[in-house]
Tab-separated table of C-alpha atoms and ligand atoms in Angstrom:
chain	number	residue	atom	x	y	z
A	269	UNK	CA	0.000	0.000	0.000
A	270	UNK	CA	1.230	3.473	-0.824
A	271	UNK	CA	2.144	5.666	2.103
A	272	UNK	CA	-0.550	8.058	3.165
A	273	UNK	CA	-0.404	11.801	3.672
A	274	UNK	CA	-2.939	14.047	5.373
A	275	UNK	CA	-2.940	17.804	5.431
A	276	UNK	CA	-5.456	20.492	6.172
A	277	UNK	CA	-5.973	24.211	6.205
A	278	UNK	CA	-8.128	26.329	8.383
A	279	UNK	CA	-10.700	27.974	6.106
A	280	UNK	CA	-9.765	31.628	6.380
A	281	UNK	CA	-11.020	32.844	3.013
A	282	UNK	CA	-9.534	32.943	-0.431
A	283	UNK	CA	-5.930	31.809	-0.820
A	284	UNK	CA	-3.024	33.976	-1.955
A	285	UNK	CA	0.160	33.339	-3.924
A	286	UNK	CA	2.037	32.464	-0.756
A	287	UNK	CA	-0.352	29.570	-0.150
A	288	UNK	CA	-0.025	28.516	-3.758
A	289	UNK	CA	3.765	28.524	-3.954
A	290	UNK	CA	4.397	27.335	-0.424
A	291	UNK	CA	1.699	24.733	0.069
A	292	UNK	CA	-0.671	23.888	-2.747
A	293	UNK	CA	1.939	23.407	-5.467
A	294	UNK	CA	3.590	20.947	-3.140
A	295	UNK	CA	0.328	19.084	-2.499
A	296	UNK	CA	-0.352	18.853	-6.223
A	297	UNK	CA	2.930	17.022	-6.726
A	298	UNK	CA	2.600	14.851	-3.636
A	299	UNK	CA	-0.852	13.597	-4.599
A	300	UNK	CA	0.703	11.488	-7.379
A	301	UNK	CA	3.192	9.933	-5.004
A	302	UNK	CA	1.073	9.221	-1.924
A	303	UNK	CA	-2.469	8.284	-1.094
A	304	UNK	CA	-3.579	11.797	-0.205
A	305	UNK	CA	-6.202	13.290	2.106
A	306	UNK	CA	-6.751	17.054	2.060
A	307	UNK	CA	-9.341	18.733	4.225
A	308	UNK	CA	-10.776	22.064	5.298
A	309	UNK	CA	-10.242	22.248	9.064
A	310	UNK	CA	-13.514	23.915	10.021
A	311	UNK	CA	-13.408	22.702	13.629
A	312	UNK	CA	-9.971	24.218	13.976
A	313	UNK	CA	-11.394	27.471	12.637
A	314	UNK	CA	-13.919	27.384	15.481
A	315	UNK	CA	-11.176	27.239	18.117
A	316	UNK	CA	-10.715	30.978	17.687
A	317	UNK	CA	-13.646	32.083	15.532
A	318	UNK	CA	-16.519	30.304	17.247
A	319	UNK	CA	-18.407	33.606	17.345
A	320	UNK	CA	-17.795	34.538	13.697
A	321	UNK	CA	-19.433	31.764	11.751
A	322	UNK	CA	-21.418	33.765	9.179
A	323	UNK	CA	-18.793	33.246	6.502
A	324	UNK	CA	-17.577	29.808	7.614
A	325	UNK	CA	-19.502	27.781	5.029
A	326	UNK	CA	-18.390	30.038	2.238
A	327	UNK	CA	-14.803	30.068	3.448
A	328	UNK	CA	-14.754	26.274	3.368
A	329	UNK	CA	-15.996	26.293	-0.220
A	330	UNK	CA	-13.578	29.016	-1.246
A	331	UNK	CA	-10.567	27.179	0.040
A	332	UNK	CA	-11.623	23.954	-1.667
A	333	UNK	CA	-12.353	25.752	-4.952
A	334	UNK	CA	-8.862	27.255	-4.803
A	335	UNK	CA	-7.366	23.778	-4.336
A	336	UNK	CA	-9.327	22.378	-7.260
A	337	UNK	CA	-8.323	25.310	-9.455
A	338	UNK	CA	-4.656	24.804	-8.586
A	339	UNK	CA	-4.729	21.160	-9.585
A	340	UNK	CA	-5.707	19.077	-6.568
A	341	UNK	CA	-7.553	16.365	-8.453
A	342	UNK	CA	-10.596	14.880	-6.710
A	343	UNK	CA	-10.107	11.688	-8.705
A	344	UNK	CA	-6.632	11.313	-7.272
A	345	UNK	CA	-6.902	12.825	-3.789
A	346	UNK	CA	-9.606	12.641	-1.151
A	347	UNK	CA	-10.900	16.152	-0.504
A	348	UNK	CA	-13.163	16.572	2.504
A	349	UNK	CA	-14.498	18.798	5.239
A	350	UNK	CA	-13.297	17.928	8.729
A	351	UNK	CA	-16.693	18.291	10.394
A	352	UNK	CA	-18.277	15.953	7.848
A	353	UNK	CA	-16.124	13.160	9.283
A	354	UNK	CA	-17.488	12.926	12.848
A	355	UNK	CA	-15.231	9.935	13.588
A	356	UNK	CA	-12.467	12.535	13.995
A	357	UNK	CA	-14.377	13.968	16.958
A	358	UNK	CA	-14.641	10.519	18.511
A	359	UNK	CA	-10.928	9.874	18.083
A	360	UNK	CA	-10.303	13.341	19.537
A	361	UNK	CA	-12.062	12.203	22.738
A	362	UNK	CA	-9.939	9.067	23.085
A	363	UNK	CA	-6.730	10.964	22.424
A	364	UNK	CA	-7.735	13.698	24.870
A	365	UNK	CA	-8.002	11.074	27.602
A	366	UNK	CA	-4.367	10.038	27.234
A	367	UNK	CA	-2.766	13.446	26.608
A	368	UNK	CA	-1.144	15.000	29.682
A	369	UNK	CA	-2.276	18.566	30.233
A	370	UNK	CA	1.275	19.907	30.208
A	371	UNK	CA	1.856	18.587	26.683
A	372	UNK	CA	-0.768	20.942	25.319
A	373	UNK	CA	0.199	23.752	27.665
A	374	UNK	CA	3.737	23.858	26.367
A	375	UNK	CA	2.730	23.720	22.691
A	376	UNK	CA	4.545	26.730	21.135
A	377	UNK	CA	1.954	27.259	18.384
A	378	UNK	CA	-0.761	27.504	20.994
A	379	UNK	CA	1.291	29.952	23.023
A	380	UNK	CA	1.504	32.211	19.966
A	381	UNK	CA	-2.226	32.010	19.379
A	382	UNK	CA	-2.882	32.771	23.027
A	383	UNK	CA	-0.653	35.829	22.796
A	384	UNK	CA	-2.632	37.177	19.833
A	385	UNK	CA	-5.920	36.476	21.606
A	386	UNK	CA	-4.830	38.409	24.676
A	387	UNK	CA	-4.412	41.570	22.571
A	388	UNK	CA	-8.123	41.449	21.742
A	389	UNK	CA	-10.927	42.785	23.881
A	390	UNK	CA	-13.933	41.214	25.554
A	391	UNK	CA	-15.335	37.837	24.540
A	392	UNK	CA	-12.992	36.213	22.096
A	393	UNK	CA	-9.955	37.258	24.087
A	394	UNK	CA	-10.064	34.284	26.411
A	395	UNK	CA	-8.616	30.871	25.816
A	396	UNK	CA	-11.315	28.244	25.701
A	397	UNK	CA	-11.094	24.551	26.403
A	398	UNK	CA	-11.473	23.891	22.671
A	399	UNK	CA	-8.444	25.985	21.808
A	400	UNK	CA	-6.365	24.120	24.388
A	401	UNK	CA	-7.407	20.995	22.541
A	402	UNK	CA	-6.068	22.278	19.207
A	403	UNK	CA	-3.028	19.962	19.119
A	404	UNK	CA	-5.076	16.952	20.212
A	405	UNK	CA	-7.667	17.582	17.507
A	406	UNK	CA	-4.866	17.944	15.000
A	407	UNK	CA	-3.469	14.606	16.167
A	408	UNK	CA	-6.910	13.100	15.634
A	409	UNK	CA	-6.954	14.500	12.059
A	410	UNK	CA	-3.679	12.804	11.360
A	411	UNK	CA	-4.133	9.541	13.239
A	412	UNK	CA	-7.641	9.131	11.835
A	413	UNK	CA	-6.035	7.959	8.616
A	414	UNK	CA	-2.961	6.439	10.229
A	415	UNK	CA	-0.885	8.576	7.886
A	416	UNK	CA	2.848	8.268	7.462
A	417	UNK	CA	3.776	11.782	6.342
A	418	UNK	CA	2.249	15.183	7.002
A	419	UNK	CA	3.024	18.030	4.589
A	420	UNK	CA	3.150	21.162	6.746
A	421	UNK	CA	5.007	24.416	7.178
A	422	UNK	CA	7.792	24.728	9.721
A	423	UNK	CA	5.375	26.501	12.082
A	424	UNK	CA	3.359	23.298	12.445
A	425	UNK	CA	6.193	20.916	13.210
A	426	UNK	CA	5.676	21.184	16.969
A	427	UNK	CA	2.158	19.888	16.409
A	428	UNK	CA	3.461	16.875	14.540
A	429	UNK	CA	5.830	16.220	17.449
A	430	UNK	CA	2.879	16.143	19.831
A	431	UNK	CA	1.079	13.801	17.445
A	432	UNK	CA	4.051	11.444	17.470
A	433	UNK	CA	4.103	11.550	21.265
A	434	UNK	CA	0.381	10.871	21.474
A	435	UNK	CA	0.603	7.997	18.978
A	436	UNK	CA	3.462	6.450	20.943
A	437	UNK	CA	1.620	6.868	24.221
A	438	UNK	CA	-1.506	5.268	22.772
A	439	UNK	CA	0.490	2.296	21.575
A	440	UNK	CA	2.171	1.966	24.978
A	441	UNK	CA	-0.956	2.290	27.064
A	442	UNK	CA	-3.017	-0.118	24.984
A	443	UNK	CA	-0.126	-2.432	24.162
A	444	UNK	CA	-0.478	-2.209	20.428
A	445	UNK	CA	1.506	-1.060	17.426
A	446	UNK	CA	-1.580	0.145	15.615
A	447	UNK	CA	-0.627	3.799	15.117
A	448	UNK	CA	2.287	5.061	13.036
A	449	UNK	CA	4.421	7.862	14.313
A	450	UNK	CA	3.869	10.315	11.460
A	451	UNK	CA	6.682	12.465	10.144
A	452	UNK	CA	6.487	16.021	8.827
A	453	UNK	CA	7.198	16.723	5.159
A	454	UNK	CA	8.276	20.350	5.099
A	455	UNK	CA	6.641	22.794	2.679
A	456	UNK	CA	8.694	25.518	1.026
A	457	UNK	CA	7.515	28.318	3.252
A	458	UNK	CA	8.449	31.955	2.651
A	459	UNK	CA	9.025	31.451	-1.077
A	460	UNK	CA	7.325	34.727	-1.806
A	461	UNK	CA	7.143	37.929	0.200
A	462	UNK	CA	4.237	40.359	0.209
A	463	UNK	CA	4.022	43.454	-2.009
A	464	UNK	CA	5.546	45.526	0.795
A	465	UNK	CA	8.475	43.173	1.350
A	466	UNK	CA	7.057	41.644	4.554
A	467	UNK	CA	5.649	38.137	4.906
A	468	UNK	CA	2.660	37.752	2.595
A	469	UNK	CA	-0.584	37.567	4.533
A	470	UNK	CA	-4.216	38.419	4.161
A	471	UNK	CA	-4.267	40.542	7.295
A	472	UNK	CA	-1.290	42.623	6.130
A	473	UNK	CA	-3.088	43.612	2.911
A	474	UNK	CA	0.050	42.877	0.952
A	475	UNK	CA	-1.137	39.761	-0.828
A	476	UNK	CA	-2.236	38.807	-4.318
A	477	UNK	CA	-4.996	36.250	-4.335
A	478	UNK	CA	-5.314	33.334	-6.691
A	479	UNK	CA	-8.869	34.579	-7.245
A	480	UNK	CA	-7.957	38.223	-7.964
A	481	UNK	CA	-8.887	39.466	-11.440
A	482	UNK	CA	-6.208	40.436	-13.943
A	483	UNK	CA	-7.033	44.101	-13.320
A	484	UNK	CA	-6.721	43.827	-9.545
A	485	UNK	CA	-3.509	41.830	-9.905
A	486	UNK	CA	-1.987	44.394	-12.267
A	487	UNK	CA	-2.912	47.212	-9.890
A	488	UNK	CA	-1.456	45.418	-6.891
A	489	UNK	CA	1.775	44.614	-8.722
A	490	UNK	CA	2.208	48.355	-9.408
A	491	UNK	CA	2.490	48.841	-5.618
A	492	UNK	CA	5.353	46.341	-5.267
A	493	UNK	CA	8.497	47.760	-3.660
A	494	UNK	CA	11.397	48.244	-6.097
A	495	UNK	CA	14.974	49.525	-5.753
A	496	UNK	CA	14.453	52.255	-3.162
A	497	UNK	CA	17.607	54.122	-4.148
A	498	UNK	CA	16.411	54.706	-7.691
A	499	UNK	CA	15.103	58.217	-8.354
A	500	UNK	CA	14.639	58.581	-12.109
A	501	UNK	CA	13.580	55.910	-14.525
A	502	UNK	CA	16.797	56.147	-16.547
A	503	UNK	CA	19.016	55.868	-13.454
A	504	UNK	CA	20.849	52.543	-13.441
A	505	UNK	CA	18.867	50.193	-11.203
A	506	UNK	CA	19.995	47.447	-8.833
A	507	UNK	CA	17.888	44.343	-9.363
A	508	UNK	CA	19.378	42.627	-6.336
A	509	UNK	CA	18.236	45.500	-4.178
A	510	UNK	CA	14.852	45.604	-5.839
A	511	UNK	CA	13.057	44.260	-2.822
A	512	UNK	CA	9.922	42.800	-4.290
A	513	UNK	CA	9.438	43.341	-8.029
A	514	UNK	CA	12.633	41.627	-9.158
A	515	UNK	CA	12.043	38.752	-6.752
A	516	UNK	CA	8.643	38.250	-8.340
A	517	UNK	CA	10.297	38.230	-11.769
A	518	UNK	CA	12.577	35.467	-10.569
A	519	UNK	CA	9.649	33.462	-9.290
A	520	UNK	CA	7.275	33.888	-12.202
A	521	UNK	CA	9.335	34.407	-15.368
A	522	UNK	CA	11.660	32.199	-17.387
A	523	UNK	CA	15.430	32.481	-16.878
A	524	UNK	CA	16.157	34.375	-20.112
A	525	UNK	CA	13.403	36.859	-19.417
A	526	UNK	CA	14.808	37.501	-15.944
A	527	UNK	CA	18.208	38.061	-17.517
A	528	UNK	CA	16.744	40.656	-19.891
A	529	UNK	CA	15.075	42.465	-16.999
A	530	UNK	CA	18.364	42.494	-15.094
A	531	UNK	CA	20.354	43.919	-18.029
A	532	UNK	CA	17.829	46.584	-18.930
A	533	UNK	CA	17.413	47.595	-15.303
A	534	UNK	CA	21.141	47.876	-14.688
A	535	UNK	CA	21.626	49.953	-17.819
A	536	UNK	CA	18.780	52.282	-16.945
A	537	UNK	CA	16.846	51.175	-20.024
A	538	UNK	CA	13.703	50.200	-18.148
A	539	UNK	CA	11.700	52.290	-15.720
A	540	UNK	CA	10.152	50.650	-12.685
A	541	UNK	CA	6.591	51.475	-13.710
A	542	UNK	CA	7.030	49.829	-17.105
A	543	UNK	CA	8.851	46.962	-15.531
A	544	UNK	CA	5.983	46.300	-13.126
A	545	UNK	CA	3.398	46.645	-15.890
A	546	UNK	CA	5.202	43.855	-17.733
A	547	UNK	CA	5.514	41.842	-14.555
A	548	UNK	CA	1.768	42.088	-13.978
A	549	UNK	CA	1.184	40.672	-17.450
A	550	UNK	CA	3.564	37.785	-16.873
A	551	UNK	CA	1.863	36.911	-13.585
A	552	UNK	CA	-1.599	37.105	-15.114
A	553	UNK	CA	-0.570	34.832	-17.972
A	554	UNK	CA	0.840	32.332	-15.541
A	555	UNK	CA	-2.358	32.232	-13.481
A	556	UNK	CA	-4.786	32.363	-16.406
A	557	UNK	CA	-5.419	28.593	-16.527
A	558	UNK	CA	-5.854	28.386	-12.753
A	559	UNK	CA	-8.205	31.351	-12.706
A	560	UNK	CA	-10.206	29.916	-15.573
A	561	UNK	CA	-10.612	26.691	-13.676
A	562	UNK	CA	-11.608	28.615	-10.583
A	563	UNK	CA	-14.261	30.441	-12.544
A	564	UNK	CA	-15.556	27.131	-13.878
A	565	UNK	CA	-16.060	25.773	-10.355
A	566	UNK	CA	-17.656	29.001	-9.167
A	567	UNK	CA	-20.142	28.706	-11.994
A	568	UNK	CA	-20.792	25.033	-11.267
A	569	UNK	CA	-21.561	24.938	-7.545
A	570	UNK	CA	-23.261	21.536	-7.800
A	571	UNK	CA	-20.034	20.026	-8.990
A	572	UNK	CA	-18.241	21.428	-5.971
A	573	UNK	CA	-21.021	20.083	-3.717
A	574	UNK	CA	-20.588	16.677	-5.272
A	575	UNK	CA	-16.804	16.678	-4.853
A	576	UNK	CA	-17.139	17.656	-1.183
A	577	UNK	CA	-19.886	15.113	-0.547
A	578	UNK	CA	-18.133	12.227	-2.251
A	579	UNK	CA	-14.731	13.093	-0.806
A	580	UNK	CA	-16.134	13.348	2.702
A	581	UNK	CA	-17.966	10.027	2.311
A	582	UNK	CA	-14.785	8.373	1.156
A	583	UNK	CA	-12.807	9.852	4.033
A	584	UNK	CA	-15.534	8.650	6.391
A	585	UNK	CA	-15.336	5.100	5.119
A	586	UNK	CA	-11.624	5.031	5.885
A	587	UNK	CA	-12.176	6.729	9.234
A	588	UNK	CA	-14.797	4.183	10.211
A	589	UNK	CA	-12.355	1.340	9.685
A	590	UNK	CA	-9.823	3.026	11.958
A	591	UNK	CA	-12.327	3.979	14.648
A	592	UNK	CA	-13.673	0.441	14.762
A	593	UNK	CA	-10.170	-0.842	15.359
A	594	UNK	CA	-9.515	1.841	17.977
A	595	UNK	CA	-12.697	0.967	19.869
A	596	UNK	CA	-11.586	-2.647	19.875
A	597	UNK	CA	-8.107	-1.803	21.084
A	598	UNK	CA	-9.407	0.380	23.929
A	599	UNK	CA	-12.091	-2.234	24.688
A	600	UNK	CA	-15.031	0.089	24.364
A	601	UNK	CA	-18.488	-1.486	24.574
B	247	LIG	N1	-3.078	23.625	12.144
B	247	LIG	C1	-2.915	23.624	10.696
B	247	LIG	C2	-2.647	25.057	10.234
B	247	LIG	O1	-3.061	25.985	10.878
B	247	LIG	C3	-4.126	23.083	10.004
B	247	LIG	C4	-4.354	21.648	10.339
B	247	LIG	C5	-5.342	21.150	11.135
B	247	LIG	C6	-3.576	20.544	9.891
B	247	LIG	N2	-5.255	19.809	11.195
B	247	LIG	C7	-4.178	19.391	10.448
B	247	LIG	C8	-2.447	20.406	9.069
B	247	LIG	C9	-3.672	18.123	10.226
B	247	LIG	C10	-1.935	19.127	8.859
B	247	LIG	C11	-2.546	17.992	9.429
B	247	LIG	O2	-2.048	25.227	9.201
B	248	SF4	FE1	13.107	46.443	-9.989
B	248	SF4	FE2	12.322	46.420	-12.519
B	248	SF4	FE3	12.707	48.742	-11.209
B	248	SF4	FE4	14.755	47.229	-11.865
B	248	SF4	S1	13.360	48.222	-13.276
B	248	SF4	S2	14.425	48.227	-9.906
B	248	SF4	S3	13.925	45.193	-11.624
B	248	SF4	S4	11.171	47.206	-10.773
């Protein structure tokens, strides 16, 4: 049997280029190598946004439509919604019983989230029981499919460590070797910075979304930081000090094109505005097929419904096999 991978994303709205280059592109390749499960982590979204659920359903759809557009193939991978696989909640209970409180308390990811929460006011600023359970629920996501590898960013590795500890503890307590100790498969994080040179993120308003139109993309690209020391457009430029625009060229254009940009910039033959206009075009061309596919799925909501329904049913079938075994191992009624 091929090794399994599981990975999920909290549905936080439409995805940007950072997600595409850092995560999704990676998933698209991995799906041909491993038996793959990809899911929208809507319960994890509730750990902090339990009081902001108006957009939750739509956010789940948006994230899945972005995956489909980018090339996650529902015929190859199992695409599902976490909350449509209630067996995960049952496994979460069993795992919660065997997880020492201090394991979750020292989880660094959780500490960061708690810090952000404390800066907020009123309800929503406190840490609920559910949020403390974040790493246990994540372990349930992973162990539900007894996966071998977990594609994640470096920020999530601590969570995989806890999962390994929980899996080992389960095996020890119940004298079994049923669960694998899953290993992280690192994504290429920080491949692309935001338009302002900082980390790309929705909340920093420095992102370009997969779903942005060509016009919006072109406009955003015009705001990209360039060589700050350059005053006039026929001054010689310094591509290596061009903080954002030239980096984007290197990511999105072919080698020879990048070389042309470098030469013309250094000789003062290309102004930054023109350069970014061209860059916008290159980016739009590159994303045209993805955006077309995205549009197709937006116009065919029933097809998306069907993919989610069938994927979640398939995930559930697998989950039911595991939960049955787990109940046996624990000696539940
Ligand atoms: N915590 C992950 C994130 O914020 C999302 C996630 C939830 C996940 N469950 C998972 C990732 C299981 C991998 C495997 O990015
Ligand atoms: Fe950057 Fe292009 Fe301006 Fe050179 S011409 S500094 S590469 S934006």
